[in-house]
Amino acid sequence: MLGTAVVVVLITLASCSLIPGDKSAAEAPTVVVNTAGAWRPGLSVSMPDSLAADFTQLQPQLAGQVGMAIMPVGGGRMTVFGDWVSGIAWSTIKVPLAIAALRRDPQGGTLEEAQAAITVSDNYAAEMLWESLGDGLEAAKAVQDVLDEAGDATTGVAGPRTTLDYQSFGGTEWSLANQVRFASRLPCLPETSKVTELMSSITPEQAWGLGVLEGTAYKGGWGPDDQTGIYTVRQFGLVPVRSGMIAVALAAQADSGSFDDATAILSRLAELIGRHVTNLHGGTCTPQ
């Protein structure tokens, strides 16, 4: 474990165009990276001083590998802290899946499955949503289209861009940076309001992490490594702040390997964010 390493990525988007298929904002970021003790030549670093200082103080106490990314809704500077960078999406992929399924079914025939997949993270309901989108290739493309629309041109849902089979959508590799970028545009995309409403009604049993912050819409995902059994727990959501909303993505692997310890780490990260909500710059957008 890199228990004391800190990674910070700052990304400035040139625009927040939300035209479906427009990748200009994602293709031309300014990226600044700092790994503690390993500076890259030619790069400079800045970050919110108070939040960065508190994270640096907290991280050694967390007993695990962690990642935290923050970005204003609608676009802006992205800040990523920690030593966890990317991993399996697990059930967080159910958000773009539910969006794709509800768009395909404007009569609401899949609303019950979407509600179960988001609010209680029901896997069978998610499979029904996937099957409602057509065969494996069609389903993968429909979910991929949602990610592409949000400016995530690099994540590949199970299917043509990956080595996964068409049913392994939960095994999609989704980086922390790409996930928070998706979250920052989520409320700006057309026909997403129902899913964000469902993200505000997560079952109390899953109200760890961002669930400790009042008024937050979020979705979690978790699962063990096939070989080590170590749980990865991750989560992303929308947190209200004085100037609008911020998008947040969190991830943790506890040194103990347990699910409970990893969720406790996410809760401590969320509490850290909660102590700084008055200082964090948010954004707004109008759904299309």
PDB file of C-alpha atoms in Angstrom:
ATOM      1  CA  MET A   1       0.000   0.000   0.000  1.00  0.00           C
ATOM      2  CA  LEU A   2       1.186   3.534  -0.730  1.00  0.00           C
ATOM      3  CA  GLY A   3      -0.238   4.785   2.533  1.00  0.00           C
ATOM      4  CA  THR A   4       1.382   8.210   2.484  1.00  0.00           C
ATOM      5  CA  ALA A   5       1.412   8.999  -1.216  1.00  0.00           C
ATOM      6  CA  VAL A   6      -0.740  11.830  -2.461  1.00  0.00           C
ATOM      7  CA  VAL A   7      -1.750  12.211  -6.077  1.00  0.00           C
ATOM      8  CA  VAL A   8      -3.327  15.441  -7.221  1.00  0.00           C
ATOM      9  CA  VAL A   9      -4.668  15.971 -10.707  1.00  0.00           C
ATOM     10  CA  LEU A  10      -5.987  19.352 -11.799  1.00  0.00           C
ATOM     11  CA  ILE A  11      -7.924  19.438 -15.048  1.00  0.00           C
ATOM     12  CA  THR A  12      -9.321  22.600 -16.600  1.00  0.00           C
ATOM     13  CA  LEU A  13     -11.971  22.135 -19.257  1.00  0.00           C
ATOM     14  CA  ALA A  14     -12.035  24.614 -22.075  1.00  0.00           C
ATOM     15  CA  SER A  15     -15.818  24.447 -22.241  1.00  0.00           C
ATOM     16  CA  CYS A  16     -18.774  22.559 -20.819  1.00  0.00           C
ATOM     17  CA  SER A  17     -20.460  21.786 -24.125  1.00  0.00           C
ATOM     18  CA  LEU A  18     -22.944  18.989 -23.625  1.00  0.00           C
ATOM     19  CA  ILE A  19     -23.697  18.222 -27.242  1.00  0.00           C
ATOM     20  CA  PRO A  20     -24.054  14.445 -27.584  1.00  0.00           C
ATOM     21  CA  GLY A  21     -20.823  13.010 -28.922  1.00  0.00           C
ATOM     22  CA  ASP A  22     -18.836  16.223 -28.333  1.00  0.00           C
ATOM     23  CA  LYS A  23     -15.475  15.179 -26.897  1.00  0.00           C
ATOM     24  CA  SER A  24     -13.639  18.480 -27.203  1.00  0.00           C
ATOM     25  CA  ALA A  25     -13.732  19.175 -23.465  1.00  0.00           C
ATOM     26  CA  ALA A  26     -12.325  15.759 -22.623  1.00  0.00           C
ATOM     27  CA  GLU A  27      -9.658  15.737 -25.344  1.00  0.00           C
ATOM     28  CA  ALA A  28      -7.875  18.982 -24.438  1.00  0.00           C
ATOM     29  CA  PRO A  29      -7.455  19.145 -20.662  1.00  0.00           C
ATOM     30  CA  THR A  30      -4.564  20.756 -18.827  1.00  0.00           C
ATOM     31  CA  VAL A  31      -3.305  18.042 -16.479  1.00  0.00           C
ATOM     32  CA  VAL A  32      -1.020  18.662 -13.523  1.00  0.00           C
ATOM     33  CA  VAL A  33       0.134  15.680 -11.466  1.00  0.00           C
ATOM     34  CA  ASN A  34       1.981  15.563  -8.165  1.00  0.00           C
ATOM     35  CA  THR A  35       2.974  12.342  -6.471  1.00  0.00           C
ATOM     36  CA  ALA A  36       4.521  12.996  -3.075  1.00  0.00           C
ATOM     37  CA  GLY A  37       8.277  12.849  -3.400  1.00  0.00           C
ATOM     38  CA  ALA A  38       8.166  12.272  -7.185  1.00  0.00           C
ATOM     39  CA  TRP A  39       7.850  15.540  -9.090  1.00  0.00           C
ATOM     40  CA  ARG A  40       7.469  15.483 -12.837  1.00  0.00           C
ATOM     41  CA  PRO A  41       9.705  18.006 -14.637  1.00  0.00           C
ATOM     42  CA  GLY A  42       7.980  21.026 -16.080  1.00  0.00           C
ATOM     43  CA  LEU A  43       4.809  20.738 -14.008  1.00  0.00           C
ATOM     44  CA  SER A  44       3.542  23.000 -11.250  1.00  0.00           C
ATOM     45  CA  VAL A  45       0.893  22.212  -8.680  1.00  0.00           C
ATOM     46  CA  SER A  46      -1.860  24.122  -6.953  1.00  0.00           C
ATOM     47  CA  MET A  47      -4.817  22.896  -4.930  1.00  0.00           C
ATOM     48  CA  PRO A  48      -7.369  24.149  -2.374  1.00  0.00           C
ATOM     49  CA  ASP A  49      -5.058  24.679   0.583  1.00  0.00           C
ATOM     50  CA  SER A  50      -7.372  23.828   3.479  1.00  0.00           C
ATOM     51  CA  LEU A  51      -8.879  20.701   1.922  1.00  0.00           C
ATOM     52  CA  ALA A  52      -5.516  19.484   0.671  1.00  0.00           C
ATOM     53  CA  ALA A  53      -3.907  20.004   4.070  1.00  0.00           C
ATOM     54  CA  ASP A  54      -6.695  18.177   5.880  1.00  0.00           C
ATOM     55  CA  PHE A  55      -6.593  15.293   3.402  1.00  0.00           C
ATOM     56  CA  THR A  56      -2.827  14.984   3.826  1.00  0.00           C
ATOM     57  CA  GLN A  57      -3.301  14.843   7.583  1.00  0.00           C
ATOM     58  CA  LEU A  58      -6.156  12.326   7.367  1.00  0.00           C
ATOM     59  CA  GLN A  59      -4.749   9.899   4.826  1.00  0.00           C
ATOM     60  CA  PRO A  60      -2.212   8.129   7.098  1.00  0.00           C
ATOM     61  CA  GLN A  61      -5.045   7.408   9.554  1.00  0.00           C
ATOM     62  CA  LEU A  62      -7.205   5.613   6.994  1.00  0.00           C
ATOM     63  CA  ALA A  63      -5.362   2.268   6.895  1.00  0.00           C
ATOM     64  CA  GLY A  64      -5.892   1.657   3.234  1.00  0.00           C
ATOM     65  CA  GLN A  65      -5.541   2.835  -0.323  1.00  0.00           C
ATOM     66  CA  VAL A  66      -7.903   5.709  -1.111  1.00  0.00           C
ATOM     67  CA  GLY A  67      -8.919   8.070  -3.883  1.00  0.00           C
ATOM     68  CA  MET A  68     -11.084  11.192  -3.851  1.00  0.00           C
ATOM     69  CA  ALA A  69     -11.990  13.377  -6.837  1.00  0.00           C
ATOM     70  CA  ILE A  70     -13.956  16.637  -6.806  1.00  0.00           C
ATOM     71  CA  MET A  71     -15.236  18.752  -9.705  1.00  0.00           C
ATOM     72  CA  PRO A  72     -17.897  21.465 -10.098  1.00  0.00           C
ATOM     73  CA  VAL A  73     -21.097  20.389 -11.789  1.00  0.00           C
ATOM     74  CA  GLY A  74     -21.135  21.609 -15.371  1.00  0.00           C
ATOM     75  CA  GLY A  75     -17.356  21.578 -15.761  1.00  0.00           C
ATOM     76  CA  GLY A  76     -14.327  23.272 -14.306  1.00  0.00           C
ATOM     77  CA  ARG A  77     -11.194  22.273 -12.424  1.00  0.00           C
ATOM     78  CA  MET A  78     -10.924  18.671 -11.281  1.00  0.00           C
ATOM     79  CA  THR A  79      -8.934  17.851  -8.145  1.00  0.00           C
ATOM     80  CA  VAL A  80      -7.964  14.247  -7.410  1.00  0.00           C
ATOM     81  CA  PHE A  81      -6.365  13.180  -4.128  1.00  0.00           C
ATOM     82  CA  GLY A  82      -4.921   9.865  -3.028  1.00  0.00           C
ATOM     83  CA  ASP A  83      -3.206   6.770  -4.379  1.00  0.00           C
ATOM     84  CA  TRP A  84      -6.221   4.877  -5.773  1.00  0.00           C
ATOM     85  CA  VAL A  85      -6.570   5.761  -9.449  1.00  0.00           C
ATOM     86  CA  SER A  86      -8.715   3.233 -11.290  1.00  0.00           C
ATOM     87  CA  GLY A  87     -10.562  -0.042 -10.897  1.00  0.00           C
ATOM     88  CA  ILE A  88     -13.682  -2.047 -11.595  1.00  0.00           C
ATOM     89  CA  ALA A  89     -16.883   0.006 -11.677  1.00  0.00           C
ATOM     90  CA  TRP A  90     -18.951  -2.590  -9.852  1.00  0.00           C
ATOM     91  CA  SER A  91     -22.489  -1.289  -9.271  1.00  0.00           C
ATOM     92  CA  THR A  92     -21.674   2.349 -10.004  1.00  0.00           C
ATOM     93  CA  ILE A  93     -22.128   1.428 -13.686  1.00  0.00           C
ATOM     94  CA  LYS A  94     -25.842   0.993 -12.923  1.00  0.00           C
ATOM     95  CA  VAL A  95     -26.277   4.773 -13.185  1.00  0.00           C
ATOM     96  CA  PRO A  96     -25.512   5.096 -16.915  1.00  0.00           C
ATOM     97  CA  LEU A  97     -27.236   1.738 -17.440  1.00  0.00           C
ATOM     98  CA  ALA A  98     -30.462   3.004 -15.853  1.00  0.00           C
ATOM     99  CA  ILE A  99     -30.285   6.217 -17.881  1.00  0.00           C
ATOM    100  CA  ALA A 100     -29.909   4.271 -21.121  1.00  0.00           C
ATOM    101  CA  ALA A 101     -32.781   1.919 -20.257  1.00  0.00           C
ATOM    102  CA  LEU A 102     -35.225   4.665 -19.236  1.00  0.00           C
ATOM    103  CA  ARG A 103     -34.430   6.656 -22.361  1.00  0.00           C
ATOM    104  CA  ARG A 104     -35.189   3.592 -24.471  1.00  0.00           C
ATOM    105  CA  ASP A 105     -38.493   3.091 -22.634  1.00  0.00           C
ATOM    106  CA  PRO A 106     -40.286   6.462 -22.309  1.00  0.00           C
ATOM    107  CA  GLN A 107     -43.475   4.694 -21.187  1.00  0.00           C
ATOM    108  CA  GLY A 108     -41.795   3.736 -17.914  1.00  0.00           C
ATOM    109  CA  GLY A 109     -41.986  -0.019 -18.271  1.00  0.00           C
ATOM    110  CA  THR A 110     -38.482  -0.388 -16.824  1.00  0.00           C
ATOM    111  CA  LEU A 111     -38.873   2.183 -14.052  1.00  0.00           C
ATOM    112  CA  GLU A 112     -39.388  -0.467 -11.362  1.00  0.00           C
ATOM    113  CA  GLU A 113     -36.167  -2.222 -12.387  1.00  0.00           C
ATOM    114  CA  ALA A 114     -34.309   1.102 -12.496  1.00  0.00           C
ATOM    115  CA  GLN A 115     -35.528   1.931  -8.999  1.00  0.00           C
ATOM    116  CA  ALA A 116     -34.360  -1.414  -7.631  1.00  0.00           C
ATOM    117  CA  ALA A 117     -31.013  -1.233  -9.439  1.00  0.00           C
ATOM    118  CA  ILE A 118     -30.228   2.227  -8.065  1.00  0.00           C
ATOM    119  CA  THR A 119     -31.826   2.427  -4.623  1.00  0.00           C
ATOM    120  CA  VAL A 120     -30.963  -1.061  -3.345  1.00  0.00           C
ATOM    121  CA  SER A 121     -28.356  -1.993  -5.995  1.00  0.00           C
ATOM    122  CA  ASP A 122     -30.309  -5.064  -7.075  1.00  0.00           C
ATOM    123  CA  ASN A 123     -28.223  -7.071  -9.546  1.00  0.00           C
ATOM    124  CA  TYR A 124     -31.124  -8.974 -11.096  1.00  0.00           C
ATOM    125  CA  ALA A 125     -32.912  -5.681 -11.818  1.00  0.00           C
ATOM    126  CA  ALA A 126     -29.746  -4.389 -13.471  1.00  0.00           C
ATOM    127  CA  GLU A 127     -29.610  -7.480 -15.655  1.00  0.00           C
ATOM    128  CA  MET A 128     -33.197  -6.830 -16.722  1.00  0.00           C
ATOM    129  CA  LEU A 129     -32.275  -3.255 -17.658  1.00  0.00           C
ATOM    130  CA  TRP A 130     -29.325  -4.550 -19.687  1.00  0.00           C
ATOM    131  CA  GLU A 131     -31.497  -7.050 -21.541  1.00  0.00           C
ATOM    132  CA  SER A 132     -34.091  -4.350 -22.264  1.00  0.00           C
ATOM    133  CA  LEU A 133     -31.478  -2.580 -24.377  1.00  0.00           C
ATOM    134  CA  GLY A 134     -31.206  -5.426 -26.877  1.00  0.00           C
ATOM    135  CA  ASP A 135     -28.508  -8.018 -27.441  1.00  0.00           C
ATOM    136  CA  GLY A 136     -25.108  -7.680 -25.789  1.00  0.00           C
ATOM    137  CA  LEU A 137     -23.597  -5.434 -28.420  1.00  0.00           C
ATOM    138  CA  GLU A 138     -26.654  -3.149 -28.514  1.00  0.00           C
ATOM    139  CA  ALA A 139     -26.747  -2.906 -24.726  1.00  0.00           C
ATOM    140  CA  ALA A 140     -23.050  -2.116 -24.493  1.00  0.00           C
ATOM    141  CA  LYS A 141     -23.378   0.567 -27.143  1.00  0.00           C
ATOM    142  CA  ALA A 142     -26.407   2.166 -25.435  1.00  0.00           C
ATOM    143  CA  VAL A 143     -24.569   2.480 -22.108  1.00  0.00           C
ATOM    144  CA  GLN A 144     -21.378   3.557 -23.855  1.00  0.00           C
ATOM    145  CA  ASP A 145     -23.322   6.315 -25.601  1.00  0.00           C
ATOM    146  CA  VAL A 146     -24.334   7.740 -22.209  1.00  0.00           C
ATOM    147  CA  LEU A 147     -20.699   7.832 -21.074  1.00  0.00           C
ATOM    148  CA  ASP A 148     -19.574   9.374 -24.356  1.00  0.00           C
ATOM    149  CA  GLU A 149     -22.268  12.019 -24.087  1.00  0.00           C
ATOM    150  CA  ALA A 150     -20.857  13.021 -20.709  1.00  0.00           C
ATOM    151  CA  GLY A 151     -17.398  13.516 -22.176  1.00  0.00           C
ATOM    152  CA  ASP A 152     -15.947  10.165 -21.077  1.00  0.00           C
ATOM    153  CA  ALA A 153     -14.340   9.011 -24.322  1.00  0.00           C
ATOM    154  CA  THR A 154     -11.912   6.508 -22.777  1.00  0.00           C
ATOM    155  CA  THR A 155     -14.006   4.258 -20.531  1.00  0.00           C
ATOM    156  CA  GLY A 156     -15.178   1.157 -22.381  1.00  0.00           C
ATOM    157  CA  VAL A 157     -18.336  -0.644 -21.254  1.00  0.00           C
ATOM    158  CA  ALA A 158     -18.336  -4.426 -21.681  1.00  0.00           C
ATOM    159  CA  GLY A 159     -18.264  -4.894 -25.408  1.00  0.00           C
ATOM    160  CA  PRO A 160     -16.308  -3.625 -28.411  1.00  0.00           C
ATOM    161  CA  ARG A 161     -13.789  -1.459 -26.528  1.00  0.00           C
ATOM    162  CA  THR A 162     -12.919  -4.072 -23.911  1.00  0.00           C
ATOM    163  CA  THR A 163     -11.970  -7.710 -23.474  1.00  0.00           C
ATOM    164  CA  LEU A 164     -15.061  -8.308 -21.336  1.00  0.00           C
ATOM    165  CA  ASP A 165     -17.970 -10.359 -22.541  1.00  0.00           C
ATOM    166  CA  TYR A 166     -21.205  -8.518 -23.213  1.00  0.00           C
ATOM    167  CA  GLN A 167     -22.777  -9.514 -19.894  1.00  0.00           C
ATOM    168  CA  SER A 168     -19.910  -8.313 -17.691  1.00  0.00           C
ATOM    169  CA  PHE A 169     -20.949  -4.677 -17.532  1.00  0.00           C
ATOM    170  CA  GLY A 170     -20.174  -4.521 -13.806  1.00  0.00           C
ATOM    171  CA  GLY A 171     -16.557  -5.385 -14.632  1.00  0.00           C
ATOM    172  CA  THR A 172     -16.074  -2.210 -16.638  1.00  0.00           C
ATOM    173  CA  GLU A 173     -12.838  -0.395 -15.756  1.00  0.00           C
ATOM    174  CA  TRP A 174     -13.776   3.135 -14.659  1.00  0.00           C
ATOM    175  CA  SER A 175     -11.100   5.530 -13.454  1.00  0.00           C
ATOM    176  CA  LEU A 176     -11.760   7.945 -10.619  1.00  0.00           C
ATOM    177  CA  ALA A 177     -11.119  10.923 -12.924  1.00  0.00           C
ATOM    178  CA  ASN A 178     -13.494   9.690 -15.625  1.00  0.00           C
ATOM    179  CA  GLN A 179     -16.157   8.887 -13.063  1.00  0.00           C
ATOM    180  CA  VAL A 180     -16.127  12.328 -11.463  1.00  0.00           C
ATOM    181  CA  ARG A 181     -16.188  13.897 -14.929  1.00  0.00           C
ATOM    182  CA  PHE A 182     -19.288  11.827 -15.715  1.00  0.00           C
ATOM    183  CA  ALA A 183     -20.868  12.888 -12.418  1.00  0.00           C
ATOM    184  CA  SER A 184     -20.128  16.557 -13.123  1.00  0.00           C
ATOM    185  CA  ARG A 185     -22.217  16.375 -16.295  1.00  0.00           C
ATOM    186  CA  LEU A 186     -24.863  13.939 -15.096  1.00  0.00           C
ATOM    187  CA  PRO A 187     -27.536  16.506 -14.128  1.00  0.00           C
ATOM    188  CA  CYS A 188     -26.815  18.455 -17.327  1.00  0.00           C
ATOM    189  CA  LEU A 189     -27.653  15.587 -19.689  1.00  0.00           C
ATOM    190  CA  PRO A 190     -31.148  15.106 -21.129  1.00  0.00           C
ATOM    191  CA  GLU A 191     -33.517  12.608 -19.516  1.00  0.00           C
ATOM    192  CA  THR A 192     -31.440  11.961 -16.409  1.00  0.00           C
ATOM    193  CA  SER A 193     -33.570  13.610 -13.725  1.00  0.00           C
ATOM    194  CA  LYS A 194     -35.410  10.402 -12.803  1.00  0.00           C
ATOM    195  CA  VAL A 195     -32.137   8.585 -12.166  1.00  0.00           C
ATOM    196  CA  THR A 196     -30.705  11.425 -10.075  1.00  0.00           C
ATOM    197  CA  GLU A 197     -33.955  11.386  -8.068  1.00  0.00           C
ATOM    198  CA  LEU A 198     -33.445   7.669  -7.429  1.00  0.00           C
ATOM    199  CA  MET A 199     -29.872   8.409  -6.351  1.00  0.00           C
ATOM    200  CA  SER A 200     -31.385  10.608  -3.640  1.00  0.00           C
ATOM    201  CA  SER A 201     -33.357   7.631  -2.247  1.00  0.00           C
ATOM    202  CA  ILE A 202     -30.638   5.077  -1.528  1.00  0.00           C
ATOM    203  CA  THR A 203     -31.558   2.455   1.062  1.00  0.00           C
ATOM    204  CA  PRO A 204     -30.306   3.298   4.589  1.00  0.00           C
ATOM    205  CA  GLU A 205     -28.206   0.126   4.599  1.00  0.00           C
ATOM    206  CA  GLN A 206     -26.031   1.722   1.900  1.00  0.00           C
ATOM    207  CA  ALA A 207     -25.925   5.223   3.411  1.00  0.00           C
ATOM    208  CA  TRP A 208     -22.200   5.158   4.083  1.00  0.00           C
ATOM    209  CA  GLY A 209     -19.710   7.450   2.378  1.00  0.00           C
ATOM    210  CA  LEU A 210     -21.524  10.282   0.626  1.00  0.00           C
ATOM    211  CA  GLY A 211     -24.692   9.097   2.327  1.00  0.00           C
ATOM    212  CA  VAL A 212     -23.572  10.882   5.494  1.00  0.00           C
ATOM    213  CA  LEU A 213     -23.902  14.253   3.715  1.00  0.00           C
ATOM    214  CA  GLU A 214     -27.399  15.706   3.725  1.00  0.00           C
ATOM    215  CA  GLY A 215     -29.038  16.244   0.350  1.00  0.00           C
ATOM    216  CA  THR A 216     -26.505  14.200  -1.626  1.00  0.00           C
ATOM    217  CA  ALA A 217     -27.509  12.050  -4.612  1.00  0.00           C
ATOM    218  CA  TYR A 218     -25.117   9.118  -4.943  1.00  0.00           C
ATOM    219  CA  LYS A 219     -24.541   5.511  -5.971  1.00  0.00           C
ATOM    220  CA  GLY A 220     -22.078   3.000  -4.574  1.00  0.00           C
ATOM    221  CA  GLY A 221     -20.470  -0.135  -5.894  1.00  0.00           C
ATOM    222  CA  TRP A 222     -18.313  -2.814  -4.275  1.00  0.00           C
ATOM    223  CA  GLY A 223     -16.849  -6.245  -4.719  1.00  0.00           C
ATOM    224  CA  PRO A 224     -13.885  -8.490  -3.855  1.00  0.00           C
ATOM    225  CA  ASP A 225     -10.829  -9.165  -5.973  1.00  0.00           C
ATOM    226  CA  ASP A 226     -11.109 -12.652  -7.452  1.00  0.00           C
ATOM    227  CA  GLN A 227      -7.624 -13.623  -6.303  1.00  0.00           C
ATOM    228  CA  THR A 228      -7.003 -11.728  -3.067  1.00  0.00           C
ATOM    229  CA  GLY A 229     -10.560 -11.326  -1.773  1.00  0.00           C
ATOM    230  CA  ILE A 230      -9.800  -7.683  -0.920  1.00  0.00           C
ATOM    231  CA  TYR A 231     -12.871  -5.491  -1.313  1.00  0.00           C
ATOM    232  CA  THR A 232     -12.864  -2.371  -3.431  1.00  0.00           C
ATOM    233  CA  VAL A 233     -15.626   0.026  -2.424  1.00  0.00           C
ATOM    234  CA  ARG A 234     -16.390   3.072  -4.541  1.00  0.00           C
ATOM    235  CA  GLN A 235     -19.052   5.703  -4.864  1.00  0.00           C
ATOM    236  CA  PHE A 236     -19.892   8.836  -6.793  1.00  0.00           C
ATOM    237  CA  GLY A 237     -22.515  11.507  -6.425  1.00  0.00           C
ATOM    238  CA  LEU A 238     -23.648  15.120  -6.376  1.00  0.00           C
ATOM    239  CA  VAL A 239     -23.145  17.189  -3.222  1.00  0.00           C
ATOM    240  CA  PRO A 240     -24.946  20.516  -2.711  1.00  0.00           C
ATOM    241  CA  VAL A 241     -22.720  23.482  -1.820  1.00  0.00           C
ATOM    242  CA  ARG A 242     -23.464  27.196  -1.501  1.00  0.00           C
ATOM    243  CA  SER A 243     -22.625  27.936  -5.149  1.00  0.00           C
ATOM    244  CA  GLY A 244     -24.472  24.971  -6.685  1.00  0.00           C
ATOM    245  CA  MET A 245     -23.292  21.361  -6.646  1.00  0.00           C
ATOM    246  CA  ILE A 246     -20.014  19.516  -6.788  1.00  0.00           C
ATOM    247  CA  ALA A 247     -19.417  16.080  -8.271  1.00  0.00           C
ATOM    248  CA  VAL A 248     -17.487  13.689  -6.046  1.00  0.00           C
ATOM    249  CA  ALA A 249     -16.023  10.239  -6.676  1.00  0.00           C
ATOM    250  CA  LEU A 250     -14.544   8.142  -3.860  1.00  0.00           C
ATOM    251  CA  ALA A 251     -12.800   4.773  -3.705  1.00  0.00           C
ATOM    252  CA  ALA A 252     -11.078   2.712  -1.028  1.00  0.00           C
ATOM    253  CA  GLN A 253      -9.391  -0.608  -0.355  1.00  0.00           C
ATOM    254  CA  ALA A 254      -8.848  -1.181   3.355  1.00  0.00           C
ATOM    255  CA  ASP A 255      -5.605  -2.799   4.493  1.00  0.00           C
ATOM    256  CA  SER A 256      -7.759  -5.414   6.240  1.00  0.00           C
ATOM    257  CA  GLY A 257      -9.441  -6.211   2.926  1.00  0.00           C
ATOM    258  CA  SER A 258     -12.918  -6.007   4.461  1.00  0.00           C
ATOM    259  CA  PHE A 259     -16.003  -4.362   3.053  1.00  0.00           C
ATOM    260  CA  ASP A 260     -16.935  -2.722   6.359  1.00  0.00           C
ATOM    261  CA  ASP A 261     -13.522  -1.128   6.833  1.00  0.00           C
ATOM    262  CA  ALA A 262     -13.572   0.204   3.269  1.00  0.00           C
ATOM    263  CA  THR A 263     -17.018   1.766   3.697  1.00  0.00           C
ATOM    264  CA  ALA A 264     -15.842   3.357   6.941  1.00  0.00           C
ATOM    265  CA  ILE A 265     -12.962   4.947   5.018  1.00  0.00           C
ATOM    266  CA  LEU A 266     -15.401   6.395   2.484  1.00  0.00           C
ATOM    267  CA  SER A 267     -17.484   7.838   5.305  1.00  0.00           C
ATOM    268  CA  ARG A 268     -14.434   9.564   6.756  1.00  0.00           C
ATOM    269  CA  LEU A 269     -13.613  11.022   3.335  1.00  0.00           C
ATOM    270  CA  ALA A 270     -17.186  12.263   2.985  1.00  0.00           C
ATOM    271  CA  GLU A 271     -17.043  13.819   6.447  1.00  0.00           C
ATOM    272  CA  LEU A 272     -13.861  15.611   5.368  1.00  0.00           C
ATOM    273  CA  ILE A 273     -15.713  17.031   2.363  1.00  0.00           C
ATOM    274  CA  GLY A 274     -18.574  18.015   4.642  1.00  0.00           C
ATOM    275  CA  ARG A 275     -16.248  20.152   6.721  1.00  0.00           C
ATOM    276  CA  HIS A 276     -15.252  22.092   3.592  1.00  0.00           C
ATOM    277  CA  VAL A 277     -18.525  22.477   1.692  1.00  0.00           C
ATOM    278  CA  THR A 278     -18.646  26.221   2.363  1.00  0.00           C
ATOM    279  CA  ASN A 279     -15.243  26.624   0.683  1.00  0.00           C
ATOM    280  CA  LEU A 280     -15.780  24.406  -2.348  1.00  0.00           C
ATOM    281  CA  HIS A 281     -16.778  25.956  -5.656  1.00  0.00           C
ATOM    282  CA  GLY A 282     -19.806  24.298  -7.233  1.00  0.00           C
ATOM    283  CA  GLY A 283     -21.719  24.746 -10.445  1.00  0.00           C
ATOM    284  CA  THR A 284     -25.162  24.395 -11.934  1.00  0.00           C
ATOM    285  CA  CYS A 285     -26.750  23.405 -15.216  1.00  0.00           C
ATOM    286  CA  THR A 286     -30.171  23.093 -16.746  1.00  0.00           C
ATOM    287  CA  PRO A 287     -31.147  19.586 -17.907  1.00  0.00           C
ATOM    288  CA  GLN A 288     -31.940  19.430 -21.600  1.00  0.00           C
TER     289      GLN A 288
END
